[in-house]
Amino acid sequence: MKRIDTEVLKSEHPIEEVVARYGIELRPSGRTLVGRCPFHNDGGRPNLYVYPATRSWYCYRCAAGGDVIGFVQRIEGIGFLEAISRITGERLLPSGIRSRPVTRAARHPARTAARGPAERACLAAAADIYHNRLLTDPVALAYVEGRGLDPAVLESCRIGYASGDELIPYLRWRGLPAGAALRVGLLGRDGREHMAGRVVVPEIRAGQPIWLVGRTVGSEEDAPKYLGLPGRKPLLGWEAVSAERAVWLVEGVFDWLTLRSWGVPALALVGTHVSSDALRSLARFERLYLALDNDEAGRAATEKLMQALGERALPMTPPGVKDVAELAPDPEGRATFARFAEREELVLAA
Ligand SMILES: [Zn+2]
């Protein structure tokens, strides 16, 4: 393990400069600086205190706090080492950290510009309003129930429904800029909601949705079944399994929700494409049970994953069904899956 001198990093990259880089306006208040906290819905009240003298920050509302590394980790939903590279603008080298000005981050405008506090607030607001709507929309609720999902998983995964006419008024009411919602892909240039008419599944990191994918609930023929927000597609369900030794890998959102509702640690690729980032993340598990779809694309992706991940990856698609989600509405589905998994000498984490 390389040695990282965090004290040097903190002195070379002052907390107030890094916080401001995320578009958070800080105003002096005595010997501290105060701004709006990006980690809770603050209703316009600044609660984020930044202390240049101790190189730390603290929110008096949501009780989040720490140093500059913790701030970047939390706001971007990334790990310690990644946060350090982000702050220094350098990949970590074997000799430790070589400092460069943070302004190098400006070379990645797509990432930084698309996810400022306003954009994140819009994403969170959209996930909130969609989630609230799902629980009151009979059509959407009937759809997810028909897929065999119980209310507990809808709640814990903050599944939502985009009615298509609520987001703009909601953003206005919350005082959030429609421009930010447009930049993050929630709204189109014509003002239409990207997710309109879809059941919406957020990927949540550190309590904050970082990406959304939506599925049509009807049989609209001209619309793609699944639609994600633009930007990097994450592995769905990362936080709940990142500390596991073994995890199931599935293709679809509903495969993942099915396993989640059964208490089985699972990640969804959301498709069959596996990015190199995703591969690197998957390589941390000791065991990967590949339960991709029972079709040509699923088998091809399984093969690729096995080549890339080696012995840790085992093909485990349940036989006789198109995918794991097909088992969900079946009253015997969970038992069928458990028998299949046990037969493969696995113990389900129930
Ligand atoms: Zn806060």
GROMACS .gro file of C-alpha atoms and ligand atoms in nm:
model
  351
    1MET     CA    1   0.000   0.000   0.000
    2LYS     CA    2   0.132   0.339  -0.098
    3ARG     CA    3   0.175   0.595   0.173
    4ILE     CA    4  -0.050   0.894   0.137
    5ASP     CA    5   0.031   1.207   0.330
    6THR     CA    6  -0.317   1.343   0.386
    7GLU     CA    7  -0.188   1.636   0.590
    8VAL     CA    8   0.014   1.759   0.294
    9LEU     CA    9  -0.285   1.708   0.067
   10LYS     CA   10  -0.512   1.905   0.300
   11SER     CA   11  -0.272   2.197   0.321
   12GLU     CA   12  -0.217   2.206  -0.055
   13HIS     CA   13  -0.588   2.180  -0.134
   14PRO     CA   14  -0.774   2.404   0.109
   15ILE     CA   15  -1.119   2.275   0.202
   16GLU     CA   16  -1.286   2.606   0.112
   17GLU     CA   17  -1.143   2.597  -0.241
   18VAL     CA   18  -1.251   2.241  -0.304
   19VAL     CA   19  -1.602   2.299  -0.165
   20ALA     CA   20  -1.638   2.610  -0.385
   21ARG     CA   21  -1.533   2.407  -0.686
   22TYR     CA   22  -1.859   2.215  -0.655
   23GLY     CA   23  -2.047   2.539  -0.705
   24ILE     CA   24  -2.121   2.585  -0.337
   25GLU     CA   25  -2.113   2.950  -0.249
   26LEU     CA   26  -1.943   3.016   0.083
   27ARG     CA   27  -1.984   3.338   0.276
   28PRO     CA   28  -1.763   3.449   0.563
   29SER     CA   29  -1.920   3.432   0.906
   30GLY     CA   30  -1.668   3.526   1.171
   31ARG     CA   31  -1.370   3.296   1.128
   32THR     CA   32  -1.572   3.035   0.943
   33LEU     CA   33  -1.742   3.011   0.606
   34VAL     CA   34  -2.106   2.920   0.562
   35GLY     CA   35  -2.290   2.776   0.265
   36ARG     CA   36  -2.573   2.547   0.162
   37CYS     CA   37  -2.520   2.183   0.241
   38PRO     CA   38  -2.536   1.954  -0.063
   39PHE     CA   39  -2.617   1.649   0.150
   40HIS     CA   40  -2.966   1.734   0.267
   41ASN     CA   41  -3.265   1.926   0.134
   42ASP     CA   42  -3.190   2.249   0.309
   43GLY     CA   43  -3.484   2.459   0.195
   44GLY     CA   44  -3.243   2.745   0.126
   45ARG     CA   45  -3.099   2.763   0.476
   46PRO     CA   46  -2.719   2.751   0.490
   47ASN     CA   47  -2.604   2.497   0.747
   48LEU     CA   48  -2.272   2.392   0.602
   49TYR     CA   49  -1.983   2.536   0.803
   50VAL     CA   50  -1.634   2.527   0.660
   51TYR     CA   51  -1.342   2.581   0.894
   52PRO     CA   52  -1.027   2.681   0.703
   53ALA     CA   53  -0.820   2.682   1.022
   54THR     CA   54  -0.884   2.317   1.100
   55ARG     CA   55  -0.933   2.220   0.733
   56SER     CA   56  -1.268   2.066   0.813
   57TRP     CA   57  -1.641   2.105   0.747
   58TYR     CA   58  -1.961   2.023   0.929
   59CYS     CA   59  -2.332   2.048   0.856
   60TYR     CA   60  -2.534   2.140   1.163
   61ARG     CA   61  -2.850   2.008   1.007
   62CYS     CA   62  -2.759   1.662   0.879
   63ALA     CA   63  -2.452   1.617   1.100
   64ALA     CA   64  -2.226   1.525   0.810
   65GLY     CA   65  -1.870   1.643   0.843
   66GLY     CA   66  -1.505   1.566   0.799
   67ASP     CA   67  -1.207   1.675   0.596
   68VAL     CA   68  -1.164   1.762   0.232
   69ILE     CA   69  -1.124   1.398   0.128
   70GLY     CA   70  -1.443   1.298   0.306
   71PHE     CA   71  -1.626   1.585   0.143
   72VAL     CA   72  -1.527   1.476  -0.208
   73GLN     CA   73  -1.599   1.112  -0.130
   74ARG     CA   74  -1.945   1.198  -0.011
   75ILE     CA   75  -2.043   1.451  -0.274
   76GLU     CA   76  -1.932   1.228  -0.560
   77GLY     CA   77  -2.014   0.893  -0.401
   78ILE     CA   78  -1.661   0.766  -0.456
   79GLY     CA   79  -1.395   0.591  -0.250
   80PHE     CA   80  -1.100   0.731  -0.057
   81LEU     CA   81  -0.834   0.680  -0.323
   82GLU     CA   82  -1.058   0.804  -0.602
   83ALA     CA   83  -1.136   1.115  -0.400
   84ILE     CA   84  -0.765   1.179  -0.354
   85SER     CA   85  -0.703   1.150  -0.727
   86ARG     CA   86  -0.993   1.382  -0.790
   87ILE     CA   87  -0.858   1.644  -0.551
   88THR     CA   88  -0.502   1.629  -0.677
   89GLY     CA   89  -0.601   1.580  -1.038
   90GLU     CA   90  -0.350   1.298  -1.057
   91ARG     CA   91  -0.368   0.927  -1.066
   92LEU     CA   92  -0.193   0.783  -0.765
   93LEU     CA   93   0.166   0.696  -0.830
   94PRO     CA   94   0.368   0.433  -0.646
   95SER     CA   95   0.575   0.703  -0.475
   96GLY     CA   96   0.262   0.857  -0.328
   97ILE     CA   97   0.083   1.169  -0.436
   98ARG     CA   98   0.214   1.433  -0.666
   99SER     CA   99   0.020   1.748  -0.623
  100ARG     CA  100  -0.121   1.947  -0.907
  101PRO     CA  101  -0.374   2.224  -0.891
  102VAL     CA  102  -0.734   2.106  -0.863
  103THR     CA  103  -0.813   2.312  -1.171
  104ARG     CA  104  -0.715   2.009  -1.373
  105ALA     CA  105  -1.057   1.875  -1.286
  106ALA     CA  106  -1.186   2.132  -1.530
  107ARG     CA  107  -1.056   1.907  -1.805
  108HIS     CA  108  -1.350   1.677  -1.736
  109PRO     CA  109  -1.631   1.925  -1.791
  110ALA     CA  110  -1.891   1.657  -1.862
  111ARG     CA  111  -1.848   1.510  -1.519
  112THR     CA  112  -1.803   1.820  -1.313
  113ALA     CA  113  -2.046   2.046  -1.494
  114ALA     CA  114  -2.322   1.786  -1.509
  115ARG     CA  115  -2.317   1.718  -1.137
  116GLY     CA  116  -2.300   2.038  -0.942
  117PRO     CA  117  -2.516   2.086  -0.633
  118ALA     CA  118  -2.810   2.212  -0.840
  119GLU     CA  119  -2.799   1.905  -1.065
  120ARG     CA  120  -2.775   1.671  -0.768
  121ALA     CA  121  -3.059   1.852  -0.596
  122CYS     CA  122  -3.272   1.812  -0.909
  123LEU     CA  123  -3.193   1.441  -0.924
  124ALA     CA  124  -3.284   1.399  -0.559
  125ALA     CA  125  -3.602   1.602  -0.605
  126ALA     CA  126  -3.702   1.393  -0.907
  127ALA     CA  127  -3.641   1.068  -0.721
  128ASP     CA  128  -3.850   1.199  -0.431
  129ILE     CA  129  -4.146   1.309  -0.638
  130TYR     CA  130  -4.136   0.993  -0.849
  131HIS     CA  131  -4.122   0.774  -0.540
  132ASN     CA  132  -4.413   0.955  -0.379
  133ARG     CA  133  -4.612   0.927  -0.697
  134LEU     CA  134  -4.561   0.551  -0.736
  135LEU     CA  135  -4.734   0.480  -0.410
  136THR     CA  136  -5.045   0.667  -0.521
  137ASP     CA  137  -5.061   0.580  -0.890
  138PRO     CA  138  -5.285   0.276  -0.942
  139VAL     CA  139  -5.148   0.188  -1.288
  140ALA     CA  140  -4.782   0.204  -1.187
  141LEU     CA  141  -4.850   0.027  -0.860
  142ALA     CA  142  -5.036  -0.250  -1.041
  143TYR     CA  143  -4.740  -0.284  -1.276
  144VAL     CA  144  -4.477  -0.329  -1.005
  145GLU     CA  145  -4.705  -0.560  -0.808
  146GLY     CA  146  -4.755  -0.762  -1.124
  147ARG     CA  147  -4.377  -0.796  -1.144
  148GLY     CA  148  -4.393  -0.959  -0.801
  149LEU     CA  149  -4.232  -0.678  -0.605
  150ASP     CA  150  -4.342  -0.621  -0.249
  151PRO     CA  151  -4.383  -0.277  -0.088
  152ALA     CA  152  -4.071  -0.323   0.127
  153VAL     CA  153  -3.839  -0.334  -0.172
  154LEU     CA  154  -4.021  -0.047  -0.344
  155GLU     CA  155  -3.958   0.155  -0.031
  156SER     CA  156  -3.599   0.053   0.040
  157CYS     CA  157  -3.490   0.100  -0.322
  158ARG     CA  158  -3.696   0.420  -0.359
  159ILE     CA  159  -3.867   0.299  -0.673
  160GLY     CA  160  -4.076   0.568  -0.838
  161TYR     CA  161  -4.308   0.654  -1.120
  162ALA     CA  162  -4.280   0.955  -1.350
  163SER     CA  163  -4.626   1.076  -1.435
  164GLY     CA  164  -4.474   1.324  -1.682
  165ASP     CA  165  -4.643   1.640  -1.556
  166GLU     CA  166  -4.522   1.682  -1.201
  167LEU     CA  167  -4.149   1.738  -1.217
  168ILE     CA  168  -4.140   2.095  -1.350
  169PRO     CA  169  -4.394   2.235  -1.103
  170TYR     CA  170  -4.219   2.047  -0.823
  171LEU     CA  171  -3.876   2.186  -0.914
  172ARG     CA  172  -4.028   2.534  -0.931
  173TRP     CA  173  -4.183   2.489  -0.587
  174ARG     CA  174  -3.853   2.368  -0.445
  175GLY     CA  175  -3.673   2.662  -0.602
  176LEU     CA  176  -3.455   2.438  -0.817
  177PRO     CA  177  -3.344   2.551  -1.163
  178ALA     CA  178  -3.497   2.372  -1.461
  179GLY     CA  179  -3.166   2.431  -1.641
  180ALA     CA  180  -2.992   2.195  -1.401
  181ALA     CA  181  -3.263   1.933  -1.457
  182LEU     CA  182  -3.206   1.972  -1.829
  183ARG     CA  183  -2.829   1.933  -1.795
  184VAL     CA  184  -2.866   1.617  -1.591
  185GLY     CA  185  -3.109   1.477  -1.848
  186LEU     CA  186  -3.430   1.477  -1.644
  187LEU     CA  187  -3.591   1.718  -1.889
  188GLY     CA  188  -3.561   1.741  -2.265
  189ARG     CA  189  -3.517   2.067  -2.454
  190ASP     CA  190  -3.888   2.057  -2.531
  191GLY     CA  191  -3.962   2.051  -2.158
  192ARG     CA  192  -4.073   1.688  -2.164
  193GLU     CA  193  -3.973   1.462  -1.880
  194HIS     CA  194  -3.721   1.202  -1.995
  195MET     CA  195  -3.875   0.939  -1.767
  196ALA     CA  196  -4.239   1.022  -1.840
  197GLY     CA  197  -4.466   0.719  -1.813
  198ARG     CA  198  -4.195   0.499  -1.665
  199VAL     CA  199  -4.129   0.319  -1.342
  200VAL     CA  200  -3.808   0.478  -1.224
  201VAL     CA  201  -3.527   0.305  -1.037
  202PRO     CA  202  -3.253   0.522  -0.885
  203GLU     CA  203  -2.900   0.418  -0.805
  204ILE     CA  204  -2.834   0.564  -0.463
  205ARG     CA  205  -2.490   0.638  -0.324
  206ALA     CA  206  -2.444   0.801   0.016
  207GLY     CA  207  -2.817   0.864   0.029
  208GLN     CA  208  -2.813   1.052  -0.300
  209PRO     CA  209  -2.948   0.930  -0.634
  210ILE     CA  210  -2.667   0.945  -0.889
  211TRP     CA  211  -2.848   0.795  -1.187
  212LEU     CA  212  -3.197   0.686  -1.289
  213VAL     CA  213  -3.328   0.419  -1.520
  214GLY     CA  214  -3.693   0.395  -1.621
  215ARG     CA  215  -3.908   0.120  -1.764
  216THR     CA  216  -4.228   0.169  -1.959
  217VAL     CA  217  -4.536   0.033  -1.786
  218GLY     CA  218  -4.752   0.003  -2.097
  219SER     CA  219  -4.681  -0.152  -2.431
  220GLU     CA  220  -4.572   0.161  -2.617
  221GLU     CA  221  -4.426   0.020  -2.933
  222ASP     CA  222  -4.221   0.317  -3.045
  223ALA     CA  223  -4.050   0.370  -2.709
  224PRO     CA  224  -3.754   0.171  -2.580
  225LYS     CA  225  -3.849  -0.046  -2.282
  226TYR     CA  226  -3.564   0.091  -2.073
  227LEU     CA  227  -3.424   0.439  -2.071
  228GLY     CA  228  -3.138   0.561  -1.852
  229LEU     CA  229  -3.021   0.912  -1.782
  230PRO     CA  230  -2.722   1.019  -1.987
  231GLY     CA  231  -2.378   0.978  -1.833
  232ARG     CA  232  -2.190   0.687  -1.692
  233LYS     CA  233  -2.411   0.391  -1.615
  234PRO     CA  234  -2.333   0.260  -1.265
  235LEU     CA  235  -2.365  -0.095  -1.138
  236LEU     CA  236  -2.707  -0.094  -0.977
  237GLY     CA  237  -2.715  -0.175  -0.606
  238TRP     CA  238  -2.349  -0.113  -0.533
  239GLU     CA  239  -2.367   0.017  -0.177
  240ALA     CA  240  -2.566  -0.271  -0.036
  241VAL     CA  241  -2.317  -0.533  -0.157
  242SER     CA  242  -1.980  -0.359  -0.167
  243ALA     CA  243  -1.872  -0.530   0.156
  244GLU     CA  244  -1.989  -0.876   0.046
  245ARG     CA  245  -1.752  -1.154  -0.058
  246ALA     CA  246  -1.999  -1.307  -0.301
  247VAL     CA  247  -2.257  -1.139  -0.517
  248TRP     CA  248  -2.505  -1.228  -0.789
  249LEU     CA  249  -2.475  -1.036  -1.113
  250VAL     CA  250  -2.786  -0.991  -1.325
  251GLU     CA  251  -2.877  -0.800  -1.639
  252GLY     CA  252  -3.201  -0.631  -1.561
  253VAL     CA  253  -3.341  -0.386  -1.314
  254PHE     CA  254  -3.625  -0.622  -1.224
  255ASP     CA  255  -3.389  -0.920  -1.187
  256TRP     CA  256  -3.199  -0.712  -0.936
  257LEU     CA  257  -3.512  -0.598  -0.752
  258THR     CA  258  -3.628  -0.959  -0.736
  259LEU     CA  259  -3.306  -1.073  -0.572
  260ARG     CA  260  -3.306  -0.771  -0.342
  261SER     CA  261  -3.656  -0.858  -0.225
  262TRP     CA  262  -3.535  -1.212  -0.149
  263GLY     CA  263  -3.241  -1.081   0.051
  264VAL     CA  264  -2.987  -1.207  -0.201
  265PRO     CA  265  -2.685  -0.978  -0.254
  266ALA     CA  266  -2.704  -0.869  -0.616
  267LEU     CA  267  -2.587  -0.614  -0.871
  268ALA     CA  268  -2.744  -0.526  -1.205
  269LEU     CA  269  -2.549  -0.440  -1.517
  270VAL     CA  270  -2.860  -0.279  -1.669
  271GLY     CA  271  -2.798  -0.443  -2.004
  272THR     CA  272  -2.521  -0.671  -2.123
  273HIS     CA  273  -2.251  -0.413  -2.179
  274VAL     CA  274  -1.982  -0.421  -1.912
  275SER     CA  275  -1.762  -0.113  -1.894
  276SER     CA  276  -1.400  -0.138  -1.785
  277ASP     CA  277  -1.495   0.059  -1.473
  278ALA     CA  278  -1.761  -0.200  -1.391
  279LEU     CA  279  -1.514  -0.482  -1.450
  280ARG     CA  280  -1.268  -0.328  -1.208
  281SER     CA  281  -1.542  -0.296  -0.947
  282LEU     CA  282  -1.655  -0.655  -0.997
  283ALA     CA  283  -1.303  -0.787  -0.958
  284ARG     CA  284  -1.311  -0.705  -0.587
  285PHE     CA  285  -1.553  -0.990  -0.512
  286GLU     CA  286  -1.426  -1.336  -0.429
  287ARG     CA  287  -1.723  -1.496  -0.598
  288LEU     CA  288  -1.956  -1.373  -0.871
  289TYR     CA  289  -2.264  -1.574  -0.964
  290LEU     CA  290  -2.350  -1.471  -1.317
  291ALA     CA  291  -2.726  -1.495  -1.364
  292LEU     CA  292  -2.765  -1.308  -1.690
  293ASP     CA  293  -3.058  -1.367  -1.923
  294ASN     CA  294  -3.122  -1.704  -2.078
  295ASP     CA  295  -3.068  -1.580  -2.433
  296GLU     CA  296  -2.791  -1.530  -2.683
  297ALA     CA  297  -2.689  -1.185  -2.561
  298GLY     CA  298  -2.690  -1.304  -2.201
  299ARG     CA  299  -2.477  -1.607  -2.282
  300ALA     CA  300  -2.230  -1.398  -2.482
  301ALA     CA  301  -2.196  -1.149  -2.197
  302THR     CA  302  -2.154  -1.434  -1.947
  303GLU     CA  303  -1.872  -1.574  -2.156
  304LYS     CA  304  -1.698  -1.237  -2.173
  305LEU     CA  305  -1.732  -1.186  -1.799
  306MET     CA  306  -1.589  -1.530  -1.727
  307GLN     CA  307  -1.291  -1.455  -1.947
  308ALA     CA  308  -1.235  -1.119  -1.783
  309LEU     CA  309  -1.295  -1.225  -1.423
  310GLY     CA  310  -1.150  -1.572  -1.425
  311GLU     CA  311  -1.234  -1.841  -1.172
  312ARG     CA  312  -1.421  -1.611  -0.938
  313ALA     CA  313  -1.707  -1.590  -1.189
  314LEU     CA  314  -1.951  -1.881  -1.217
  315PRO     CA  315  -2.233  -1.904  -1.472
  316MET     CA  316  -2.552  -1.942  -1.267
  317THR     CA  317  -2.850  -1.853  -1.484
  318PRO     CA  318  -3.153  -2.041  -1.348
  319PRO     CA  319  -3.275  -2.288  -1.611
  320GLY     CA  320  -3.624  -2.286  -1.758
  321VAL     CA  321  -3.687  -1.912  -1.729
  322LYS     CA  322  -3.599  -1.613  -1.942
  323ASP     CA  323  -3.446  -1.433  -1.646
  324VAL     CA  324  -3.452  -1.416  -1.267
  325ALA     CA  325  -3.736  -1.161  -1.271
  326GLU     CA  326  -3.963  -1.418  -1.432
  327LEU     CA  327  -3.955  -1.608  -1.104
  328ALA     CA  328  -4.078  -1.312  -0.900
  329PRO     CA  329  -4.455  -1.326  -0.967
  330ASP     CA  330  -4.455  -1.704  -0.924
  331PRO     CA  331  -4.550  -1.797  -0.565
  332GLU     CA  332  -4.296  -2.078  -0.592
  333GLY     CA  333  -4.034  -1.856  -0.758
  334ARG     CA  334  -3.826  -1.785  -0.453
  335ALA     CA  335  -3.822  -2.150  -0.350
  336THR     CA  336  -3.733  -2.253  -0.704
  337PHE     CA  337  -3.444  -2.010  -0.706
  338ALA     CA  338  -3.327  -2.121  -0.361
  339ARG     CA  339  -3.334  -2.488  -0.462
  340PHE     CA  340  -3.139  -2.408  -0.775
  341ALA     CA  341  -2.883  -2.207  -0.580
  342GLU     CA  342  -2.853  -2.473  -0.311
  343ARG     CA  343  -2.811  -2.738  -0.567
  344GLU     CA  344  -2.508  -2.541  -0.673
  345GLU     CA  345  -2.395  -2.572  -0.312
  346LEU     CA  346  -2.469  -2.214  -0.224
  347VAL     CA  347  -2.617  -2.074   0.086
  348LEU     CA  348  -2.848  -1.786   0.026
  349ALA     CA  349  -2.806  -1.491   0.250
  350ALA     CA  350  -3.172  -1.469   0.338
  351ZN      ZN  351  -2.647   1.889   0.563
   0.00000   0.00000   0.00000
